[in-house]
CSV table of C-alpha atoms in Angstrom, one decimal:
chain,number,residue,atom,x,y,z
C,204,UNK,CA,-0.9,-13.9,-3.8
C,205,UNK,CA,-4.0,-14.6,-6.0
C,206,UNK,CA,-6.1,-15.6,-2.7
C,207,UNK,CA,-5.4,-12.6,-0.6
C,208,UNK,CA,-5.9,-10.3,-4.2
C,209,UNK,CA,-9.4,-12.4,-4.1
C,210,UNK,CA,-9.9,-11.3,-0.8
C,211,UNK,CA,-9.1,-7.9,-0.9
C,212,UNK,CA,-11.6,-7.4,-4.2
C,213,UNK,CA,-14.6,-9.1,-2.5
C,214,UNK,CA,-14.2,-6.9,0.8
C,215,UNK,CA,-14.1,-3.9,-1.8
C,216,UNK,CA,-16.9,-5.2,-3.7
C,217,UNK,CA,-19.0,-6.1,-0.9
C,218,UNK,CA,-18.3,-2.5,1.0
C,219,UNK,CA,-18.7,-0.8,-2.4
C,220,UNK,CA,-21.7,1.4,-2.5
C,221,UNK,CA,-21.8,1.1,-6.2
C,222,UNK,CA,-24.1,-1.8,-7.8
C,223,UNK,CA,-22.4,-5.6,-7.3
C,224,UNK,CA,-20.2,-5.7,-10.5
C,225,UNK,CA,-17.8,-1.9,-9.8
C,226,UNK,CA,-16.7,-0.5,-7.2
C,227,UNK,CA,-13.9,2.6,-7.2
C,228,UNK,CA,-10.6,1.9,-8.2
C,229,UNK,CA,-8.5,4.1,-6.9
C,230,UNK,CA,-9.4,2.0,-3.2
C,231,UNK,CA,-6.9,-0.8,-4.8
C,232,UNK,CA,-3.0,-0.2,-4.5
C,233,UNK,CA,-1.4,0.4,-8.2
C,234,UNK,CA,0.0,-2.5,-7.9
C,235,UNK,CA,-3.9,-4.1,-7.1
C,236,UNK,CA,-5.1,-2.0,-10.2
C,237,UNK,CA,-2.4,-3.4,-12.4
C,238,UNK,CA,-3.1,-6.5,-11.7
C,239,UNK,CA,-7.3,-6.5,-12.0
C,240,UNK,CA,-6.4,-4.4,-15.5
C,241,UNK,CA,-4.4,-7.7,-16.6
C,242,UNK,CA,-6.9,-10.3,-15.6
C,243,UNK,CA,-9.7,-8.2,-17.3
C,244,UNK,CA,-7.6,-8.1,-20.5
C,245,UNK,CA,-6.8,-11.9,-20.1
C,246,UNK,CA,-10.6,-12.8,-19.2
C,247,UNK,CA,-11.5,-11.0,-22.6
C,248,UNK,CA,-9.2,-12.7,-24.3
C,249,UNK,CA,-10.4,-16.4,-22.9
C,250,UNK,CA,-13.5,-15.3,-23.8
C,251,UNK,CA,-12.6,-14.6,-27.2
C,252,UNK,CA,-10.7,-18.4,-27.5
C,253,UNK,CA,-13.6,-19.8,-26.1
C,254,UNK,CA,-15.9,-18.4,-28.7
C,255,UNK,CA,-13.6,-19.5,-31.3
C,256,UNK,CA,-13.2,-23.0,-30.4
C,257,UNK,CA,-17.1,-23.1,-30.1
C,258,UNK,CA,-17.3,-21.9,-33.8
C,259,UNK,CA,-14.4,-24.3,-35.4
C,260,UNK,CA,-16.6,-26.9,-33.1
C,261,UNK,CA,-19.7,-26.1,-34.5
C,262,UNK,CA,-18.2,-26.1,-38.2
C,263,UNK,CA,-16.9,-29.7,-37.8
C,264,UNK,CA,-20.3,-30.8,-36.1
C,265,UNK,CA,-22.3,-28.9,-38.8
C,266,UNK,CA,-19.9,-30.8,-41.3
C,267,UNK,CA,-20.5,-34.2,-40.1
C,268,UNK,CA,-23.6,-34.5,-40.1
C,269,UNK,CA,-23.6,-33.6,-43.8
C,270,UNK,CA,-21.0,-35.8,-44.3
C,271,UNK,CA,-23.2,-38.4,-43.0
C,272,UNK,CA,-26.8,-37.0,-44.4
C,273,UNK,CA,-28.4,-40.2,-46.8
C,274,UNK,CA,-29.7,-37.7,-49.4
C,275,UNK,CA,-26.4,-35.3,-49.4
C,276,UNK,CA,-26.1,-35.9,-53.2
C,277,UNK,CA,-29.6,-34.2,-53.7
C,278,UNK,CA,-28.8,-31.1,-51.7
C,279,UNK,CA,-25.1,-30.6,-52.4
C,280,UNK,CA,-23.1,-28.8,-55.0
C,281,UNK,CA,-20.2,-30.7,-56.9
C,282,UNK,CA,-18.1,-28.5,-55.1
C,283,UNK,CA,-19.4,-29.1,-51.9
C,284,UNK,CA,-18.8,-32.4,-51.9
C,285,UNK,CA,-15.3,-32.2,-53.6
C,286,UNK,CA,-14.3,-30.3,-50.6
C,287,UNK,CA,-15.7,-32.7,-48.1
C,288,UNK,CA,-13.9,-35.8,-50.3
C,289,UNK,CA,-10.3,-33.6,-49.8
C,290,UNK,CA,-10.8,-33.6,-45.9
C,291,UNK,CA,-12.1,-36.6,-45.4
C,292,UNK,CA,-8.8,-37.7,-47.3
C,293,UNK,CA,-6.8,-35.8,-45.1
C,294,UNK,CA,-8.3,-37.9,-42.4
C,295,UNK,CA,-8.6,-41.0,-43.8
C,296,UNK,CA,-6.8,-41.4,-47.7
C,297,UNK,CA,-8.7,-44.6,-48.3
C,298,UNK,CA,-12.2,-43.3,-47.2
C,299,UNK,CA,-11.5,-39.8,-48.9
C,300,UNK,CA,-10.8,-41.6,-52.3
C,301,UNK,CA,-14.1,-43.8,-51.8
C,302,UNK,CA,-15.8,-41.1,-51.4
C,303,UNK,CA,-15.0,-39.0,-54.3
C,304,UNK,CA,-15.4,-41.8,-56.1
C,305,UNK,CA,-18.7,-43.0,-55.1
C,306,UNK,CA,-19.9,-39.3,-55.9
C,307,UNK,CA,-18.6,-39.7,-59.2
C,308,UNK,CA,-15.9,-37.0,-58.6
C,309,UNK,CA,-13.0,-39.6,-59.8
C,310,UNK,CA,-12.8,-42.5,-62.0
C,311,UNK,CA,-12.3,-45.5,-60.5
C,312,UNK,CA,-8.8,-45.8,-62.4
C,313,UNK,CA,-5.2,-45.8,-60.9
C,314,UNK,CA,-4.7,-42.4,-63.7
C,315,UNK,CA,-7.9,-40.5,-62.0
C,316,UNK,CA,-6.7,-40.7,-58.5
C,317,UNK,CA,-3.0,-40.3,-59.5
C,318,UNK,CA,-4.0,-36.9,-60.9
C,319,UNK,CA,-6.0,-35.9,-58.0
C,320,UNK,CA,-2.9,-36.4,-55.8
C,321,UNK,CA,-0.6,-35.0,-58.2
C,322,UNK,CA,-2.9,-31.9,-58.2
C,323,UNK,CA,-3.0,-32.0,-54.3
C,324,UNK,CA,-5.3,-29.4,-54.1
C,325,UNK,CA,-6.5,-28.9,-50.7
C,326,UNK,CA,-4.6,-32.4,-49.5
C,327,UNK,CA,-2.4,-32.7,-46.9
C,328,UNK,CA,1.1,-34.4,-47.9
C,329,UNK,CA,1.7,-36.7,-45.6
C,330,UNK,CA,-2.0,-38.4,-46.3
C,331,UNK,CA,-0.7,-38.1,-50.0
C,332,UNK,CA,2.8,-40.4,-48.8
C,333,UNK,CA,0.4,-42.5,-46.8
C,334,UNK,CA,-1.7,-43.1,-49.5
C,335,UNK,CA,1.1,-43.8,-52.0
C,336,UNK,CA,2.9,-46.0,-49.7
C,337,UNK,CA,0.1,-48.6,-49.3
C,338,UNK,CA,0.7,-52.2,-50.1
C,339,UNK,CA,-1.7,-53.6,-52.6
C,340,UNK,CA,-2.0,-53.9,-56.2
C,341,UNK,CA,-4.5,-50.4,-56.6
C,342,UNK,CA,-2.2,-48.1,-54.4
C,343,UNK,CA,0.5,-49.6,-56.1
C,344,UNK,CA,-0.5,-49.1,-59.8
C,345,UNK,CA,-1.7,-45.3,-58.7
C,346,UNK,CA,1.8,-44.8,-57.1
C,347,UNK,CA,3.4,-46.1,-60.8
C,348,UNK,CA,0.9,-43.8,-62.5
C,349,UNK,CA,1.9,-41.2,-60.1
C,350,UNK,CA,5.1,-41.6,-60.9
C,351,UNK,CA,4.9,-41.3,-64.3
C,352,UNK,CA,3.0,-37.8,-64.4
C,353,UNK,CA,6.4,-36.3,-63.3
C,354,UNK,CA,8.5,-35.8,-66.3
C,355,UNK,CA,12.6,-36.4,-65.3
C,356,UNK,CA,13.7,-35.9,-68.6
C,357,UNK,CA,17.4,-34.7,-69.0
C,358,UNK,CA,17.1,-33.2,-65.0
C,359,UNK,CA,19.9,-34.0,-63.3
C,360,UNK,CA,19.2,-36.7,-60.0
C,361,UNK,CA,18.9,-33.9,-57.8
C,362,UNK,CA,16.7,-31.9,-59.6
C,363,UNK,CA,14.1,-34.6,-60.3
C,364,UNK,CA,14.6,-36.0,-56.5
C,365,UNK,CA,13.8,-32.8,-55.5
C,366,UNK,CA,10.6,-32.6,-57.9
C,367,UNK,CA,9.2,-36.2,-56.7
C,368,UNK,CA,9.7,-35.4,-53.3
C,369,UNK,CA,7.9,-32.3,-53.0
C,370,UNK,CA,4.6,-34.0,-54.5
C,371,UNK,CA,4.5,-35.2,-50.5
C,372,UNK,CA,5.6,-36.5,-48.0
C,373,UNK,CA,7.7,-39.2,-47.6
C,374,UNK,CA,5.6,-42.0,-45.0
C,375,UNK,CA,7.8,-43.3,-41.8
C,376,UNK,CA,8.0,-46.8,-42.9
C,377,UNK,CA,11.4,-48.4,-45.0
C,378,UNK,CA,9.1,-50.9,-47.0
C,379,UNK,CA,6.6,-47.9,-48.0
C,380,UNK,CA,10.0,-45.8,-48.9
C,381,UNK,CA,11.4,-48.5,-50.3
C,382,UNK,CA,8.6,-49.3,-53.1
C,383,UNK,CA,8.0,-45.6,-53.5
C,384,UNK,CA,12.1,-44.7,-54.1
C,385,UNK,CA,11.9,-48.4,-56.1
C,386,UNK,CA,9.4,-46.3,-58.6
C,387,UNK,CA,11.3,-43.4,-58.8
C,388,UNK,CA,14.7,-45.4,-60.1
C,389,UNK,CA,12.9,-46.8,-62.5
C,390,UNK,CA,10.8,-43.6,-64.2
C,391,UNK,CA,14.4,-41.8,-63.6
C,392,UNK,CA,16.1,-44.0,-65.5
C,393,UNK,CA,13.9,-44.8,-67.6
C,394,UNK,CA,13.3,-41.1,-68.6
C,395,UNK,CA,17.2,-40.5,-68.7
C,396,UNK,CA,18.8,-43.8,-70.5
C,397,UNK,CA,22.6,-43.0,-70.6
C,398,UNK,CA,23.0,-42.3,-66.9
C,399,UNK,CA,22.7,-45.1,-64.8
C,400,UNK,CA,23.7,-48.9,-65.9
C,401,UNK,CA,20.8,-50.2,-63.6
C,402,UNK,CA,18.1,-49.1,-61.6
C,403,UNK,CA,19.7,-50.1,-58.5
C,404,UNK,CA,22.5,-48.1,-58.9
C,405,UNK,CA,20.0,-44.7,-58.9
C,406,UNK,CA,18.4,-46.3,-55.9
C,407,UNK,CA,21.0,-46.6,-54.1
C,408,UNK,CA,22.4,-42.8,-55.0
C,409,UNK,CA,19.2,-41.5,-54.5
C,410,UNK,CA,18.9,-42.3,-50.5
C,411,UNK,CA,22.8,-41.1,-50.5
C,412,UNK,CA,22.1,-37.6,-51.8
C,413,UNK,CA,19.2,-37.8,-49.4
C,414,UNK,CA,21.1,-38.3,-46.7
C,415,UNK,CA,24.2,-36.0,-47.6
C,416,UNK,CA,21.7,-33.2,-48.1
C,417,UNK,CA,20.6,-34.2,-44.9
C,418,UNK,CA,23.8,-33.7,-43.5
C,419,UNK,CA,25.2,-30.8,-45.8
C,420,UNK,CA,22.4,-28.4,-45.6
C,421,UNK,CA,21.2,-28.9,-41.9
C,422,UNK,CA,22.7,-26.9,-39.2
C,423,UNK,CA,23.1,-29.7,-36.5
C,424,UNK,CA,25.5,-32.0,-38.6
C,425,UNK,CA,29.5,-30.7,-37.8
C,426,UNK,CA,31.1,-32.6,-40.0
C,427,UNK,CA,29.6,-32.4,-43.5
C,428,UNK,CA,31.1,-34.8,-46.0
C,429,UNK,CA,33.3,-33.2,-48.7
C,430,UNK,CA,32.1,-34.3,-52.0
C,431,UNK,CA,35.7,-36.0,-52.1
C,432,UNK,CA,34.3,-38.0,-49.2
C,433,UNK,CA,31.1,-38.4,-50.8
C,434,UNK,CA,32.3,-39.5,-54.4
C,435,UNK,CA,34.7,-42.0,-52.7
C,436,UNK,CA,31.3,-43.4,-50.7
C,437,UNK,CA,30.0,-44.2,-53.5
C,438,UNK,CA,33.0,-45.2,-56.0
C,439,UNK,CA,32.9,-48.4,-58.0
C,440,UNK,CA,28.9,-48.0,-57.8
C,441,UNK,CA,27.5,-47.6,-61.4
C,442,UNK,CA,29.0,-51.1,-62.6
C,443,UNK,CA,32.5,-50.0,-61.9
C,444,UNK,CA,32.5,-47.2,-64.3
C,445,UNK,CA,32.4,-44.2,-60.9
C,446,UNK,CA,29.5,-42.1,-61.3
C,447,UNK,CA,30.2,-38.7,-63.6
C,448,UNK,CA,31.5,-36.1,-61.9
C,449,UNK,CA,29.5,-33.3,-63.1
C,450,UNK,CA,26.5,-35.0,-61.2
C,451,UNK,CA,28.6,-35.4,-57.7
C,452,UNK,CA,29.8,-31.5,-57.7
C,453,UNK,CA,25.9,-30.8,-58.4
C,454,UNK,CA,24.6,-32.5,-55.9
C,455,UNK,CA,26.4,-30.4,-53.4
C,456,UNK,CA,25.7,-26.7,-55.3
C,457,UNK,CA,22.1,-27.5,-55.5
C,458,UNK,CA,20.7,-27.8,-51.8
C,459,UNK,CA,18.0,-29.8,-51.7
C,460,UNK,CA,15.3,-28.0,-49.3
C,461,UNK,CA,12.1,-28.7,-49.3
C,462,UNK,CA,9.5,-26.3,-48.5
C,463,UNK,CA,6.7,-26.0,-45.5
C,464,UNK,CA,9.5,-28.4,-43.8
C,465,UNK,CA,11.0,-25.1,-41.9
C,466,UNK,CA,14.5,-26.7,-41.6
C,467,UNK,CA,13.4,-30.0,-41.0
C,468,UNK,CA,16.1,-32.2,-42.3
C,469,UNK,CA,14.1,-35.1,-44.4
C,470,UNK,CA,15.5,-37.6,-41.9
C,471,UNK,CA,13.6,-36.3,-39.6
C,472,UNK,CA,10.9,-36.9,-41.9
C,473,UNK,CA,11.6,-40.2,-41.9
C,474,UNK,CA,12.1,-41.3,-38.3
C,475,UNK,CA,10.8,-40.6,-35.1
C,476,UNK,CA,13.1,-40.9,-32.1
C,477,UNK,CA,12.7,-44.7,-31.0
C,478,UNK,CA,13.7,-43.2,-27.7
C,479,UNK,CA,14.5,-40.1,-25.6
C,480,UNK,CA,15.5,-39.6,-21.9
C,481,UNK,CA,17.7,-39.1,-18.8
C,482,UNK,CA,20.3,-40.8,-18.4
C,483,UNK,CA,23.7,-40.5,-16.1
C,484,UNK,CA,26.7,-40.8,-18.3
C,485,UNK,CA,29.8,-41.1,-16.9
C,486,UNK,CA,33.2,-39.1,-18.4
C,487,UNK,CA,35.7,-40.5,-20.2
C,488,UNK,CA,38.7,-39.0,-18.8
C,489,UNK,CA,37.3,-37.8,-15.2
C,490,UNK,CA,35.4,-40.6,-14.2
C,491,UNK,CA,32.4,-37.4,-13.2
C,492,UNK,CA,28.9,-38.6,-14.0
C,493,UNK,CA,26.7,-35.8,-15.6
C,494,UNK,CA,23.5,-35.9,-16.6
C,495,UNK,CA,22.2,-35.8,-20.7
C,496,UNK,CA,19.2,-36.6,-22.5
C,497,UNK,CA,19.6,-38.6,-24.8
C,498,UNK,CA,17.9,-39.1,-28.2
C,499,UNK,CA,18.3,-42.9,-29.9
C,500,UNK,CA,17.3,-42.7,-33.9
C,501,UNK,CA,18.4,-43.9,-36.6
C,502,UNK,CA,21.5,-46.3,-35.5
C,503,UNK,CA,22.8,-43.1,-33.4
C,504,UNK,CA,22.2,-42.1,-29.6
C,505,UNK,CA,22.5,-38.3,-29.6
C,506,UNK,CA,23.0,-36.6,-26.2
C,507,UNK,CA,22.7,-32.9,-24.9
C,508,UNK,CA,22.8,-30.6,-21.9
C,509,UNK,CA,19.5,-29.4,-22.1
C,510,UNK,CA,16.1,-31.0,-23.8
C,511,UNK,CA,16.0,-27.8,-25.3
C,512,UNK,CA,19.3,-27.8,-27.2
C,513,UNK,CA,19.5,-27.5,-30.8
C,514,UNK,CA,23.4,-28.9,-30.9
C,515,UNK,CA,23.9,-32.4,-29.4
C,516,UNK,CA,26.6,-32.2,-26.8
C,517,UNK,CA,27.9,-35.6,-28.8
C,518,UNK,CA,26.7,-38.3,-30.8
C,519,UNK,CA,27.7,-42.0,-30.8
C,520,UNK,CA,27.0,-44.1,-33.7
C,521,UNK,CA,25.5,-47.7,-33.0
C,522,UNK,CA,27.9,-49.2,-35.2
C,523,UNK,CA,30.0,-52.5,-34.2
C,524,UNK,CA,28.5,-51.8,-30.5
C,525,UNK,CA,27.1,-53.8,-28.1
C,526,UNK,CA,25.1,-53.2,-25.0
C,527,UNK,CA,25.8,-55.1,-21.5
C,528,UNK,CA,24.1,-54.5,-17.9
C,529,UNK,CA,27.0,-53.7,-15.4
C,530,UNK,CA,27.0,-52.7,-11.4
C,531,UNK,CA,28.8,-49.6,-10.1
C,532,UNK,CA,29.3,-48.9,-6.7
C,533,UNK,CA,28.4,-45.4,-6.6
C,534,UNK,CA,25.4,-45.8,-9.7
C,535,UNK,CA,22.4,-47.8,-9.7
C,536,UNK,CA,20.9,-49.4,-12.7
C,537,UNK,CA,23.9,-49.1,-15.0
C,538,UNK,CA,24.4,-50.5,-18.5
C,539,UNK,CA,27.5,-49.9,-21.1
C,540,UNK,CA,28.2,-49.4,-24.7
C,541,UNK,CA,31.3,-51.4,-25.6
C,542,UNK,CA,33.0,-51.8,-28.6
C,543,UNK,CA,32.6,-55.1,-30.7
C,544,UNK,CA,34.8,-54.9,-33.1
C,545,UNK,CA,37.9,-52.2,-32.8
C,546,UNK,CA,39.3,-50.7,-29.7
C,547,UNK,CA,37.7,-47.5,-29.6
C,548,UNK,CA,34.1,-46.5,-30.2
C,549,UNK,CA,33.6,-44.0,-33.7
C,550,UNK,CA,31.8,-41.3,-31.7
C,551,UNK,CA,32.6,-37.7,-31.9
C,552,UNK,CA,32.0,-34.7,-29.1
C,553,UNK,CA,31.9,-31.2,-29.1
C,554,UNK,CA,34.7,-29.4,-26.1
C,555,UNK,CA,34.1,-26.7,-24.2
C,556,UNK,CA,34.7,-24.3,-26.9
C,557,UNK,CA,32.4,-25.8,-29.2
C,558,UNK,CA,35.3,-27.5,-31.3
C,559,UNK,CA,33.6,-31.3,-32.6
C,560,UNK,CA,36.3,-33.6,-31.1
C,561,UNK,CA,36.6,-37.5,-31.6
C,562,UNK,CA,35.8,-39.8,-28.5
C,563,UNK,CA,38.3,-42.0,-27.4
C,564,UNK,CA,35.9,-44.4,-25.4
C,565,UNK,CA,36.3,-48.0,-25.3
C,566,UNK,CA,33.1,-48.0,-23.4
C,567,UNK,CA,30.5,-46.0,-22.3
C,568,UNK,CA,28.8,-46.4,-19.0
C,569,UNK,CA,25.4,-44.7,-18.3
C,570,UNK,CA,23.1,-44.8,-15.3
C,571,UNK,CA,19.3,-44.7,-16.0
C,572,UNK,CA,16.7,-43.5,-12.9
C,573,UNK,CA,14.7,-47.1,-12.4
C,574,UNK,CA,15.2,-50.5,-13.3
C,575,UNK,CA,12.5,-50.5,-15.8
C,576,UNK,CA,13.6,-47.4,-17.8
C,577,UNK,CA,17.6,-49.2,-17.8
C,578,UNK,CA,15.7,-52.3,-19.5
C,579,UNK,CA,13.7,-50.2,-21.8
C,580,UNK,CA,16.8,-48.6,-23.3
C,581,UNK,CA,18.8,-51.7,-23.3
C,582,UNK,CA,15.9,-52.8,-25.3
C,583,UNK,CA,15.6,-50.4,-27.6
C,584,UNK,CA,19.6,-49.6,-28.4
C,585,UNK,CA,19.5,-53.3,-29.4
C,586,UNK,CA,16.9,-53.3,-31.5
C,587,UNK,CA,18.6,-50.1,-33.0
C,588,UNK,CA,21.7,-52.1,-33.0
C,589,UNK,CA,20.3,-55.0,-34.8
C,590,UNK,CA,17.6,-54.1,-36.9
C,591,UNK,CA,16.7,-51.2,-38.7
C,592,UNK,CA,14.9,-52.2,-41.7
C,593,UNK,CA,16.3,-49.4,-43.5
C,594,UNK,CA,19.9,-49.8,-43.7
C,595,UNK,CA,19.1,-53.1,-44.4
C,596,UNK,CA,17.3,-52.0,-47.1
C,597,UNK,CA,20.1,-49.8,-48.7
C,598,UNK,CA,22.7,-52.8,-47.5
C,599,UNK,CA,21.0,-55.2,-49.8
C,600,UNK,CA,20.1,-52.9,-52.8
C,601,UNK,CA,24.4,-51.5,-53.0
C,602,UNK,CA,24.9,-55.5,-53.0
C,603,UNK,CA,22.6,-55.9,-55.7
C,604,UNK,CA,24.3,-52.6,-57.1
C,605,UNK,CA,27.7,-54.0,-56.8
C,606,UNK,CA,26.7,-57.7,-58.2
C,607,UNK,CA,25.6,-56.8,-61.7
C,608,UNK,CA,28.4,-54.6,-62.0
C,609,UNK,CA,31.0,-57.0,-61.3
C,610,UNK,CA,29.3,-59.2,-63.6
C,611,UNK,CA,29.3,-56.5,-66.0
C,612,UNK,CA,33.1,-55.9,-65.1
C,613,UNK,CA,34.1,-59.8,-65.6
C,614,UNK,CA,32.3,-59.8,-68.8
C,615,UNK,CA,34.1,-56.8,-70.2
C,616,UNK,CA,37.3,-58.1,-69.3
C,617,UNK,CA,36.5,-61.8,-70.6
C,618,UNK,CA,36.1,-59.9,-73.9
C,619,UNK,CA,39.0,-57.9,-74.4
């Protein structure tokens, strides 16, 4: 269509008797005159982008080189240079903080910088969580010092969760989230004596109104925990005495959103998909393959209709499940999900009407395009499967939870 529209202009244009660039109109078909009118508009508009991405290049370039000028202290303001420390932070935390520091913009002290990312003027929050995630002893005293410019006194958990964790973002990482949420327990409790028996205990509750916020307040999670559920998850945790109650219904009035994430649930936050897809599943009940994509994160393969879906068609949880190559006669490269442990596999669906239904699979049997992509996933659902450094992470720390307290328990009972 373009090539005989080209065509037909040229002739026009060539015949035309006005100078190269016009030539009349009303030759052209409406149709033809529609058309020239909307690739004049869109050429303007191009034009337009083009000059604008030549500007924002030419800012950057012009930036740069100041950036990079030997006598830039003479010639530039304070001001100047505090904006070029913020984004060469937002680039680079490490090299921003140098910077400012070198320029004598911030004290070399763990307080200085701490204020500067408490402040966060002008910083980006994920280079704030990057920065604060570090391991090594300066990043680590600013985070403390961080920590301790937020003031958690008499707030209840969720309040002061929702406080710390809108200073930035929270980095991808479990050891990073694990120091930074370490820090946090401790100013908390710290701040707020008669609440928690130990520091782990907060931890621990912490990640689970995380993650029931997570669940409660996004759109994509059917079946919210009740906070009968959600009390008994975590019953017998604060050294046997159960958390107070007050503090459980609060969690579940006080939604926990967090700004400039537009919906984001903060897992999301956390994790990228280890893996997403194609795959051939096969039914449980009608042995009809159909074909999902499928998202793996977080210990859970999610699968939909479309890529574009918002609601996973269903989602099976990686829990006692194992993964085994298999040969069908009417599928190539076919692997399985099979249960470990009990008979059927904890996974839940949504029917035809939308209703979330449980799955009664004992297995699951998918079908991926080429041998390579069946190996990748097989890979990557047993990595899920065996390792993922945080639930490890919050496995060890209830443990730790649960120890003292049943210490704490013995001791009480020893006594009376």
């Amino acid at each position: 269509m373009w090539k005989e529209f080209d065509i037909v202009v040229r002739k026009k244009m060539s015949t035309s008797s006005h100078n190269s660039d016009t030539f009349n109109l009303t030759e052209l078909t409406p149709e033809q005159q529609k058309m020239l009118i909307d690739i004049r508009r869109r050429k303007t508009e191009l034009l337009l982008e083009i000059q604008q991405l030549k500007d924002a290049l030419g800012e950057v370039v012009a930036e740069m080189e100041n950036m990079d000028t030997a006598d830039e202290g003479k010639n530039n303001t304070k001001a100047k240079q505090m904006s070029i420390g913020r984004k060469k932070f937002n680039m680079d935390p490490k090299k921003g903080i140098e910077y400012l520091i070198e320029h004598g913009l911030l004290k070399c002290t763990a307080e200085d910088v701490a204020q500067f990312l408490c402040k966060g003027e002008g910083l980006n929050k994920t280079a704030i969580g990057d920065y604060l995630g570090e391991k090594n002893d300066f990043n680590e005293k600013v985070l403390k010092a961080f920590v301790e410019l937020h003031d958690f006194t008499d707030l209840i958990l969720v309040q002061a969760l929702r406080q710390f964790l809108w200073s930035f973002r929270l980095p991808g990482e479990a050891q990073k989230i694990d120091r930074m949420m370490e820090c946090f327990a401790q100013r908390y409790c710290q701040l707020n004596p008669n609440i928690f028996t130990n520091t782990d205990t907060c931890y621990v509750l912490s990640f689970a109104i995380i993650m029931l916020n997570t669940s409660l307040h996004n759109p994509s999670v059917k079946d919210k925990p009740t906070v009968e559920q959600f009390i008994s998850m975590n019953r017998g945790i604060n050294n046997g005495g159960d958390l107070p109650q007050e503090l459980l219904i609060s969690i579940k009035t006080e939604p926990f959103k967090i700004p400039e994430d537009d919906g984001n649930d903060l897992m999301h936050t956390f994790f990228n998909p280890d893996k997403e897809g194609w795959l051939w599943k096969q039914g449980g009940r009608y042995k009809s393959w159909k074909r999902r994509w499928f998202i793996l994160n977080d210990n859970c393969l999610y699968y939909f209709e479309y890529t574009t879906d918002k609601e996973p068609r269903g989602i099976i949880p990686l829990e006692n499940i194992q993964v085994r190559e298999v040969s069908d006669r009417h599928k190539h490269h076919c692997f399985e999900l099979y249960a470990s442990g009990s008979d059927f596999i904890k996974a839940c669906k949504t029917d035809s009407e939308g209703k979330v239904v449980e799955g009664k699979h004992t297995v699951y049997r998918m079908s991926a395009a080429t041998p390579e992509e069946k190996d990748e996933w097989i890979k990557c659902v047993r990595q899920s499967i065996s390792h993922n450094p945080f639930y490890d992470m919050l496995a060890a720390r209830k443990k730790k939870a649960q120890k003292t307290s049943a210490h704490h328990h013995h001791h009480h009972h020893s006594k009376s």
